[in-house]
PDB file of C-alpha atoms in Angstrom:
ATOM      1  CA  UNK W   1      12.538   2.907  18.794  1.00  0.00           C
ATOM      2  CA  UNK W   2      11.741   1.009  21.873  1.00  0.00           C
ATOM      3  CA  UNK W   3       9.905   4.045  23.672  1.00  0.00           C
ATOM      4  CA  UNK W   4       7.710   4.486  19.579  1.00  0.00           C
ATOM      5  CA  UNK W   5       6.756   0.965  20.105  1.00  0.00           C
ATOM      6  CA  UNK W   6       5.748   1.574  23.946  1.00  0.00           C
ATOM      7  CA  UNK W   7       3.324   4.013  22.586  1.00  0.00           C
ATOM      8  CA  UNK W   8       2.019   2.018  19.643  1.00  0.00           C
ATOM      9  CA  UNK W   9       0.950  -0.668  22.319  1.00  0.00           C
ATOM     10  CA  UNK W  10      -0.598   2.064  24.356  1.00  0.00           C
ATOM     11  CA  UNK W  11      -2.474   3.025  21.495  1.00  0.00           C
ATOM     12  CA  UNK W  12      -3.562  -0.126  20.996  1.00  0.00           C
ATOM     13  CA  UNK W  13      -4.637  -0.949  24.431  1.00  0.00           C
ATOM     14  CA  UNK W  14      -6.463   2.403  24.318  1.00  0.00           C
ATOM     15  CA  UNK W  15      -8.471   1.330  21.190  1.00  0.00           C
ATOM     16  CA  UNK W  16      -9.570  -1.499  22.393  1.00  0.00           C
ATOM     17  CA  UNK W  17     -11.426   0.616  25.574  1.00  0.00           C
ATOM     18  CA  UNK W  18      -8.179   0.414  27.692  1.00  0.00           C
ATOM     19  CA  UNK W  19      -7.507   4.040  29.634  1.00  0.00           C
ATOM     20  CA  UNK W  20      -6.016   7.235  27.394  1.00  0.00           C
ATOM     21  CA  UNK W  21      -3.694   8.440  30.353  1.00  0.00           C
ATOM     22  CA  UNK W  22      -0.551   6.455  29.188  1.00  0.00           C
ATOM     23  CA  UNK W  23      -0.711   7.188  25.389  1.00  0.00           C
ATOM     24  CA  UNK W  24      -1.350  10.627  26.077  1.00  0.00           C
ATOM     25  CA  UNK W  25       1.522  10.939  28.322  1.00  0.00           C
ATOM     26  CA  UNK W  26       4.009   9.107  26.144  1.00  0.00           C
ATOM     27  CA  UNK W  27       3.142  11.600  22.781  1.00  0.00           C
ATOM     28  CA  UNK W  28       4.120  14.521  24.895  1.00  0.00           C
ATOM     29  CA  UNK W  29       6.948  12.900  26.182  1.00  0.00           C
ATOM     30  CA  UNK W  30       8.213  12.060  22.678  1.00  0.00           C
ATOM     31  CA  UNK W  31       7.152  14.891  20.964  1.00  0.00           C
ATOM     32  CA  UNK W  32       4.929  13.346  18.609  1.00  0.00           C
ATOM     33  CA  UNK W  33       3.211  15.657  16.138  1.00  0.00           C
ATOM     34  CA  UNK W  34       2.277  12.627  13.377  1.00  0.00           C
ATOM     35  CA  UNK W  35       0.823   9.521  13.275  1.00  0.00           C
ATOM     36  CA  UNK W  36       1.091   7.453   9.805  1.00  0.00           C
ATOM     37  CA  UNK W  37      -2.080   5.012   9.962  1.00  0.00           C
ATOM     38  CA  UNK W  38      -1.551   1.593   8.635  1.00  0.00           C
ATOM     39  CA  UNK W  39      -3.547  -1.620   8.070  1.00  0.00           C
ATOM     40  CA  UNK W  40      -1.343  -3.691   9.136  1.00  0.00           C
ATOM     41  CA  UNK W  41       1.966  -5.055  10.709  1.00  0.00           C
ATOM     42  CA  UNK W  42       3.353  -5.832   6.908  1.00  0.00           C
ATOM     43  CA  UNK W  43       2.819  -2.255   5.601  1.00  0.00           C
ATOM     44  CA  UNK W  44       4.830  -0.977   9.018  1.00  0.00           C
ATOM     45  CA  UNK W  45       7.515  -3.327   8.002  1.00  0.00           C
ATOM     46  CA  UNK W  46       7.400  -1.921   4.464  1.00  0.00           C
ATOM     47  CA  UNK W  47       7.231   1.772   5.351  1.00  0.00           C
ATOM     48  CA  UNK W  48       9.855   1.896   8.108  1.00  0.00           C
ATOM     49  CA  UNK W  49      12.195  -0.087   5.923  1.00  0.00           C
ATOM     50  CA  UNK W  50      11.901   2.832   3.585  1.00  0.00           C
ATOM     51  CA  UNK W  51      12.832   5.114   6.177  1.00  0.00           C
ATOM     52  CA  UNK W  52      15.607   3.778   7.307  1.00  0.00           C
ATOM     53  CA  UNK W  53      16.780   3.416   3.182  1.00  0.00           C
ATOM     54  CA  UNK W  54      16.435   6.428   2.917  1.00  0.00           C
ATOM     55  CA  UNK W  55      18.338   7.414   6.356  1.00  0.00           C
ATOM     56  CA  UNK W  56      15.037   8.735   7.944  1.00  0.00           C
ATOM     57  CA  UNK W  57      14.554   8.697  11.674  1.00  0.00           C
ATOM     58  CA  UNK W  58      10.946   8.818  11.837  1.00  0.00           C
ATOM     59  CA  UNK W  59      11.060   8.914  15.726  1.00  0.00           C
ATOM     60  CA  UNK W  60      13.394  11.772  16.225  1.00  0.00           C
ATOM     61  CA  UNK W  61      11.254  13.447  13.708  1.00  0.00           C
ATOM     62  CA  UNK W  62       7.748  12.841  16.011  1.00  0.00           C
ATOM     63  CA  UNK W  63       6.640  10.578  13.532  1.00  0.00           C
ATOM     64  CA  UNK W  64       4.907   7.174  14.946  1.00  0.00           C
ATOM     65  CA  UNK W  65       3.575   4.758  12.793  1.00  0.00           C
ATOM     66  CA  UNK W  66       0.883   2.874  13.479  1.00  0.00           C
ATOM     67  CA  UNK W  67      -0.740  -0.598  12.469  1.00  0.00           C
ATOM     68  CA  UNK W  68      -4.509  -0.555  13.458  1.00  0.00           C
ATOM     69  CA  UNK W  69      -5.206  -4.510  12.663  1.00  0.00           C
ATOM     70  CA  UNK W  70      -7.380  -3.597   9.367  1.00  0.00           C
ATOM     71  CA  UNK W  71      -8.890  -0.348   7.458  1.00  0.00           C
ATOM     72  CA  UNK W  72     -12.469  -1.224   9.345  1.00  0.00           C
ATOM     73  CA  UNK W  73     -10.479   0.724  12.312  1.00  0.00           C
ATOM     74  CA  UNK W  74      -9.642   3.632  11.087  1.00  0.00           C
ATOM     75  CA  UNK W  75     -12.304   5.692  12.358  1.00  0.00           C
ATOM     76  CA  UNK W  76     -11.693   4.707  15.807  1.00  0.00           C
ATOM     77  CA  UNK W  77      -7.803   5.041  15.491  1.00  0.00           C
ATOM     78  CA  UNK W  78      -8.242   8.922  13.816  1.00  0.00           C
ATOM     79  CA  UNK W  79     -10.672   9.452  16.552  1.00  0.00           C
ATOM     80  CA  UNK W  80      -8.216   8.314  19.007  1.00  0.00           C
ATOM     81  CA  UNK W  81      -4.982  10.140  17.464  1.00  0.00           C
ATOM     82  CA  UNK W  82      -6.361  12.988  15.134  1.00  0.00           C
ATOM     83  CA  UNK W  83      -8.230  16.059  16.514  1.00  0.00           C
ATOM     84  CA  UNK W  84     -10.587  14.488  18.937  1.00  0.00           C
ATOM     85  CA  UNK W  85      -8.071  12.639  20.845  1.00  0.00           C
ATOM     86  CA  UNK W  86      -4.209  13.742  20.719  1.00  0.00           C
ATOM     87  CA  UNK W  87      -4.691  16.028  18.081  1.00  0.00           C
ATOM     88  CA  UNK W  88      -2.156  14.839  15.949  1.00  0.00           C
ATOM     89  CA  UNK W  89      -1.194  15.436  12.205  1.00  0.00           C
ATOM     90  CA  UNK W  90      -2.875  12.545  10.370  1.00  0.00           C
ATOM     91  CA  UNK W  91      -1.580  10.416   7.260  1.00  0.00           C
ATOM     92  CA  UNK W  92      -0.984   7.127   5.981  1.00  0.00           C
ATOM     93  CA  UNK W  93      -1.853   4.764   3.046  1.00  0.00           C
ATOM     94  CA  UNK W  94      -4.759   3.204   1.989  1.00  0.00           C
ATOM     95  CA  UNK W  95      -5.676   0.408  -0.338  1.00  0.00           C
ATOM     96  CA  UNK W  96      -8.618   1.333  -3.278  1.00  0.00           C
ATOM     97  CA  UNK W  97     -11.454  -1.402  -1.618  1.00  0.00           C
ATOM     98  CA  UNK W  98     -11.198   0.369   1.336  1.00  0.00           C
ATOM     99  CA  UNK W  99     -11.544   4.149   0.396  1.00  0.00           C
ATOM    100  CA  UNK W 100     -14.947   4.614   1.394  1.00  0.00           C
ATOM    101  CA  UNK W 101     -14.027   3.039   5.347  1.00  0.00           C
ATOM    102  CA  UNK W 102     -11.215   5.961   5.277  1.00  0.00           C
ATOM    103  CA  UNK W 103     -13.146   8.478   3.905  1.00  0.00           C
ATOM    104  CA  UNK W 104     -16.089   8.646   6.229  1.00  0.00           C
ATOM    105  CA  UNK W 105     -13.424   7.309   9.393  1.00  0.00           C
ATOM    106  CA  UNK W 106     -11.880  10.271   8.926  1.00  0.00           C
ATOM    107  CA  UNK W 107     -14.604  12.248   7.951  1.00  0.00           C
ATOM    108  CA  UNK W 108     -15.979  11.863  11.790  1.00  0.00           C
ATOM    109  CA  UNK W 109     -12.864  12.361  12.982  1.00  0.00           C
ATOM    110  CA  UNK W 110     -12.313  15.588  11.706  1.00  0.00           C
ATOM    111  CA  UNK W 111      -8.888  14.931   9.624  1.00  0.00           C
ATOM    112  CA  UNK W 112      -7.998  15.702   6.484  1.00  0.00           C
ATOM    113  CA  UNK W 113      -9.075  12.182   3.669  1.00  0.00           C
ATOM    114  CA  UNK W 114      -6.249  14.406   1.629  1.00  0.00           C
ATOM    115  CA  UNK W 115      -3.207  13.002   3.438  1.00  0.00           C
ATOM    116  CA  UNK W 116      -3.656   9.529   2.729  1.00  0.00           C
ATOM    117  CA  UNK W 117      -2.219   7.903   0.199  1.00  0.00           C
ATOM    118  CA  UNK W 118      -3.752   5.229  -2.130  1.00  0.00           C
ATOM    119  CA  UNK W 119      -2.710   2.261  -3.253  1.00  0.00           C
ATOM    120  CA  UNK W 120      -4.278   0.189  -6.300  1.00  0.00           C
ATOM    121  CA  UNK W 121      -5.095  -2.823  -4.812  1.00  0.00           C
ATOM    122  CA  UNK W 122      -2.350  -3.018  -2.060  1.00  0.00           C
ATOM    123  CA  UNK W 123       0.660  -2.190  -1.074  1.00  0.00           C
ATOM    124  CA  UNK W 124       2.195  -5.757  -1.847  1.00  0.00           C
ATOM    125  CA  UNK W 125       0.872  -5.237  -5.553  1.00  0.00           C
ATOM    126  CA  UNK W 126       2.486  -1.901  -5.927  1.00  0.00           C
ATOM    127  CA  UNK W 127       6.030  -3.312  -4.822  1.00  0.00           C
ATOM    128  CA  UNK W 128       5.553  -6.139  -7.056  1.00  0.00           C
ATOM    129  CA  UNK W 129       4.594  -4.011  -9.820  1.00  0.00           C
ATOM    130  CA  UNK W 130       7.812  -2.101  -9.499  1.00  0.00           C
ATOM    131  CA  UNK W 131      10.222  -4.656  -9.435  1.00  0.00           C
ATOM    132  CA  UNK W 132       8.077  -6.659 -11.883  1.00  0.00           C
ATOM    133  CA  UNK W 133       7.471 -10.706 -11.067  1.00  0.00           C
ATOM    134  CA  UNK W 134      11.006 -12.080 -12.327  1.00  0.00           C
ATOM    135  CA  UNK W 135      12.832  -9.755  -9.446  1.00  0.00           C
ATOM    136  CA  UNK W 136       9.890 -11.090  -6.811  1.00  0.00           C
ATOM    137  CA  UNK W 137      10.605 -14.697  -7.802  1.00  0.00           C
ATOM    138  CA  UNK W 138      14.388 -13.950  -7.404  1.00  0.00           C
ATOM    139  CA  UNK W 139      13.876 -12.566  -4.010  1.00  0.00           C
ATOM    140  CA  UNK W 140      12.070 -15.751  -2.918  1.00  0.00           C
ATOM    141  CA  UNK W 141      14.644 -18.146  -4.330  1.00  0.00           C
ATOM    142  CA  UNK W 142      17.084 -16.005  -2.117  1.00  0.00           C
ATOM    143  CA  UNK W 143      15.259 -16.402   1.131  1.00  0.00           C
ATOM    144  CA  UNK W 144      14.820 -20.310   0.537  1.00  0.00           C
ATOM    145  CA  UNK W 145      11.076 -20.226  -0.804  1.00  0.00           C
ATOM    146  CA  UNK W 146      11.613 -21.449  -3.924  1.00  0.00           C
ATOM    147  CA  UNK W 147       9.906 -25.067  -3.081  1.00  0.00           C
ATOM    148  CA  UNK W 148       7.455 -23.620  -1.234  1.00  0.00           C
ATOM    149  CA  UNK W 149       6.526 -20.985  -3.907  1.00  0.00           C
ATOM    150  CA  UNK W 150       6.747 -24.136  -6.784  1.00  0.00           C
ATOM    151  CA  UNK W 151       4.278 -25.892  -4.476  1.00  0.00           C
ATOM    152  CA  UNK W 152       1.909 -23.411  -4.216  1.00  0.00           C
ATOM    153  CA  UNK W 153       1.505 -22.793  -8.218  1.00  0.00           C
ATOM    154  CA  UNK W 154       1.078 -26.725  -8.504  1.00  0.00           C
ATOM    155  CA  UNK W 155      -2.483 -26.053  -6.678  1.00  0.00           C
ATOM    156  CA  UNK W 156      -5.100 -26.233  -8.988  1.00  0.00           C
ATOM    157  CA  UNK W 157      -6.483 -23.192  -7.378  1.00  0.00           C
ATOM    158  CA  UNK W 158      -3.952 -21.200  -8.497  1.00  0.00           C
ATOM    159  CA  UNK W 159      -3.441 -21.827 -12.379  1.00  0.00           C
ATOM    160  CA  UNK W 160      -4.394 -19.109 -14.854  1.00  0.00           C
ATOM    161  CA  UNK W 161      -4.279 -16.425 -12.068  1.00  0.00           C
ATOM    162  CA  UNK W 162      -1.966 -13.684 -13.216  1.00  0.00           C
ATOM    163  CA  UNK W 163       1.660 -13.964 -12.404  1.00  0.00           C
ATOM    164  CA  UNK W 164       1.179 -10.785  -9.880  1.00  0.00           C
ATOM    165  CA  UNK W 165      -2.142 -12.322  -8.249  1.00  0.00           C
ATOM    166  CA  UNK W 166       0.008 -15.225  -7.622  1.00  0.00           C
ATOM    167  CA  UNK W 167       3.123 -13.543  -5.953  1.00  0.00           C
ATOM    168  CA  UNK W 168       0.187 -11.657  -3.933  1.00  0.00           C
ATOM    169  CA  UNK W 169      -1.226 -14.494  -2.424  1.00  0.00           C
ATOM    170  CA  UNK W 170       1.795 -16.627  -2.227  1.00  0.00           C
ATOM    171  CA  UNK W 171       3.137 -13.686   0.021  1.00  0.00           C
ATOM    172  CA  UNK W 172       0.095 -14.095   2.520  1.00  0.00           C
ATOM    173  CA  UNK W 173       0.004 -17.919   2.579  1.00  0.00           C
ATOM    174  CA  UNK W 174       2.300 -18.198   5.434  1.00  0.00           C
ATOM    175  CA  UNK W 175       2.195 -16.468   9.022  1.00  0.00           C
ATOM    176  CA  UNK W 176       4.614 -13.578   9.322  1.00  0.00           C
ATOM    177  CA  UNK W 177       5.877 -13.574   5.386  1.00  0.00           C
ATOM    178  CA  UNK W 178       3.873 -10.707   4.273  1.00  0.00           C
ATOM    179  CA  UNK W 179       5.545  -8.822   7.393  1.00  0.00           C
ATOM    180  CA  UNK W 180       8.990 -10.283   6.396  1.00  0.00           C
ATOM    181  CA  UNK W 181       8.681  -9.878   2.378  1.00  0.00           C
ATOM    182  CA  UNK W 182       7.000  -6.406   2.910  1.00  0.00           C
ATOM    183  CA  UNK W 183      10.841  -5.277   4.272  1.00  0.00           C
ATOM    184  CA  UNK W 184      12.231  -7.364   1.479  1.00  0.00           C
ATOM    185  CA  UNK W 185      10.912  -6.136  -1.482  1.00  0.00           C
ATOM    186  CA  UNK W 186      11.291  -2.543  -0.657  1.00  0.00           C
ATOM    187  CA  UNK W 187      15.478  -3.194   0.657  1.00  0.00           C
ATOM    188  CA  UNK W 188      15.268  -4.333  -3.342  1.00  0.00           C
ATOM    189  CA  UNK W 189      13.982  -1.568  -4.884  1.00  0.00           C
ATOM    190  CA  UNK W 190      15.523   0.868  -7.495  1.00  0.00           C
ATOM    191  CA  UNK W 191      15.279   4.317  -5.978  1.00  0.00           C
ATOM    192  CA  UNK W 192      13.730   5.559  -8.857  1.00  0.00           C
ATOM    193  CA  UNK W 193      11.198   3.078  -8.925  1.00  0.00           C
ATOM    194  CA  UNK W 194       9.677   3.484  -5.534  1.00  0.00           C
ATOM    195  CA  UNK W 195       6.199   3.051  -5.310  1.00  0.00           C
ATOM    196  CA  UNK W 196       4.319   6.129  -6.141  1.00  0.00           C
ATOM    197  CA  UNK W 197       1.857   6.049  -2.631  1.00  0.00           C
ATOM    198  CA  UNK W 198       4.696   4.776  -0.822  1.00  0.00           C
ATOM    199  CA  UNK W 199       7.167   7.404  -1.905  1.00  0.00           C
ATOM    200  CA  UNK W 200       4.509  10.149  -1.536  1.00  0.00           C
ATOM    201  CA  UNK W 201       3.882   9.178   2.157  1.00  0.00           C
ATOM    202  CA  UNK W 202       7.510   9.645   3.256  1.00  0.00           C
ATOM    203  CA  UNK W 203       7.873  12.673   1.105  1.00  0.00           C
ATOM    204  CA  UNK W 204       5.483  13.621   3.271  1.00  0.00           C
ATOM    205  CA  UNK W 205       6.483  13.638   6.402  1.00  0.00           C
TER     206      UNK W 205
END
């Protein structure tokens, strides 16, 4: 785990016009042959909880997965990883708005738009969809958000908004909960209820 997360900060150094050398090195060294391309550090929490739920070791597997900072970097991260770069197997999920940044990303990169996986409006909407807004709320009363969840609906903002847009943006109120809630609600889910672009991207692998 510790050596994956060496060579996610390499990758990240690299995208930001730092030198190739020790990202390159590292994939050989661990045998990576897939990178899973994420938006953010939330989705990564989400995705490897799932993993380890269902008793996956992505890194023995050569699976990395990587949080780019936002779906506007995409085509510099596939550049980087897919064909032109490392040459690594490309996948990953995607939310709807942002299609058309993946599509022609990966388009110039040369890597497959097919192995993405898309998500209706994000990934925290699908999980709340799937253990519906009562389960949500009862997973925030557990972790001692209650008040600050009853405070936030109290803002005029707020009222009328859908009980899902709520939980949504309740979720991404606070630094770090989205990160901490996005391991949460998928530790919660039924098996059988797993997200369908979230269940299709470990199937995947």
């Amino acid at each position: 785990m510790a050596e994956m997360r060496a060579f996610r900060d390499a990758v990240g150094v690299w995208a930001t016009g730092g030198p190739d050398g020790p990202a390159g090195d590292l994939a050989v060294r661990l045998g990576i042959r897939t990178a899973v391309l994420l938006e953010g550090l939330s989705d990564l929490a989400a995705v490897e909880a799932l993993a380890a739920r269902c008793g996956r070791d992505l890194a023995a597997e050569g699976v990395c997965v990587v949080p780019m900072g936002g779906a506007m970097s995409v085509g510099r991260y596939a550049g980087l990883l897919g064909p032109p770069g490392l040459g690594l197997r490309l996948t990953g999920l995607c939310d709807e708005g942002e299609r058309g940044f993946y599509e022609r990303g990966l388009e110039r990169a040369r890597a497959p738009y097919g192995g993405f996986f898309v998500c209706v409006s994000d990934l925290e909407d699908e999980l709340i969809r799937a253990l519906g807004t009562a389960r949500v709320e009862e997973i925030i009363q557990a972790e001692g958000d209650l008040r600050a969840w009853r405070t936030f609906l109290r803002q005029p903002a707020h009222h009328g908004r859908p009980r899902p847009q709520q939980l949504r943006r309740f979720l991404g109120t606070k630094r770090g909960r989205k990160i901490r809630y996005g391991r949460l609600l998928v530790e919660a889910l039924d098996p059988h209820r797993i997200p369908t672009p979230l269940d299709g991207l470990l199937t995947s692998l």
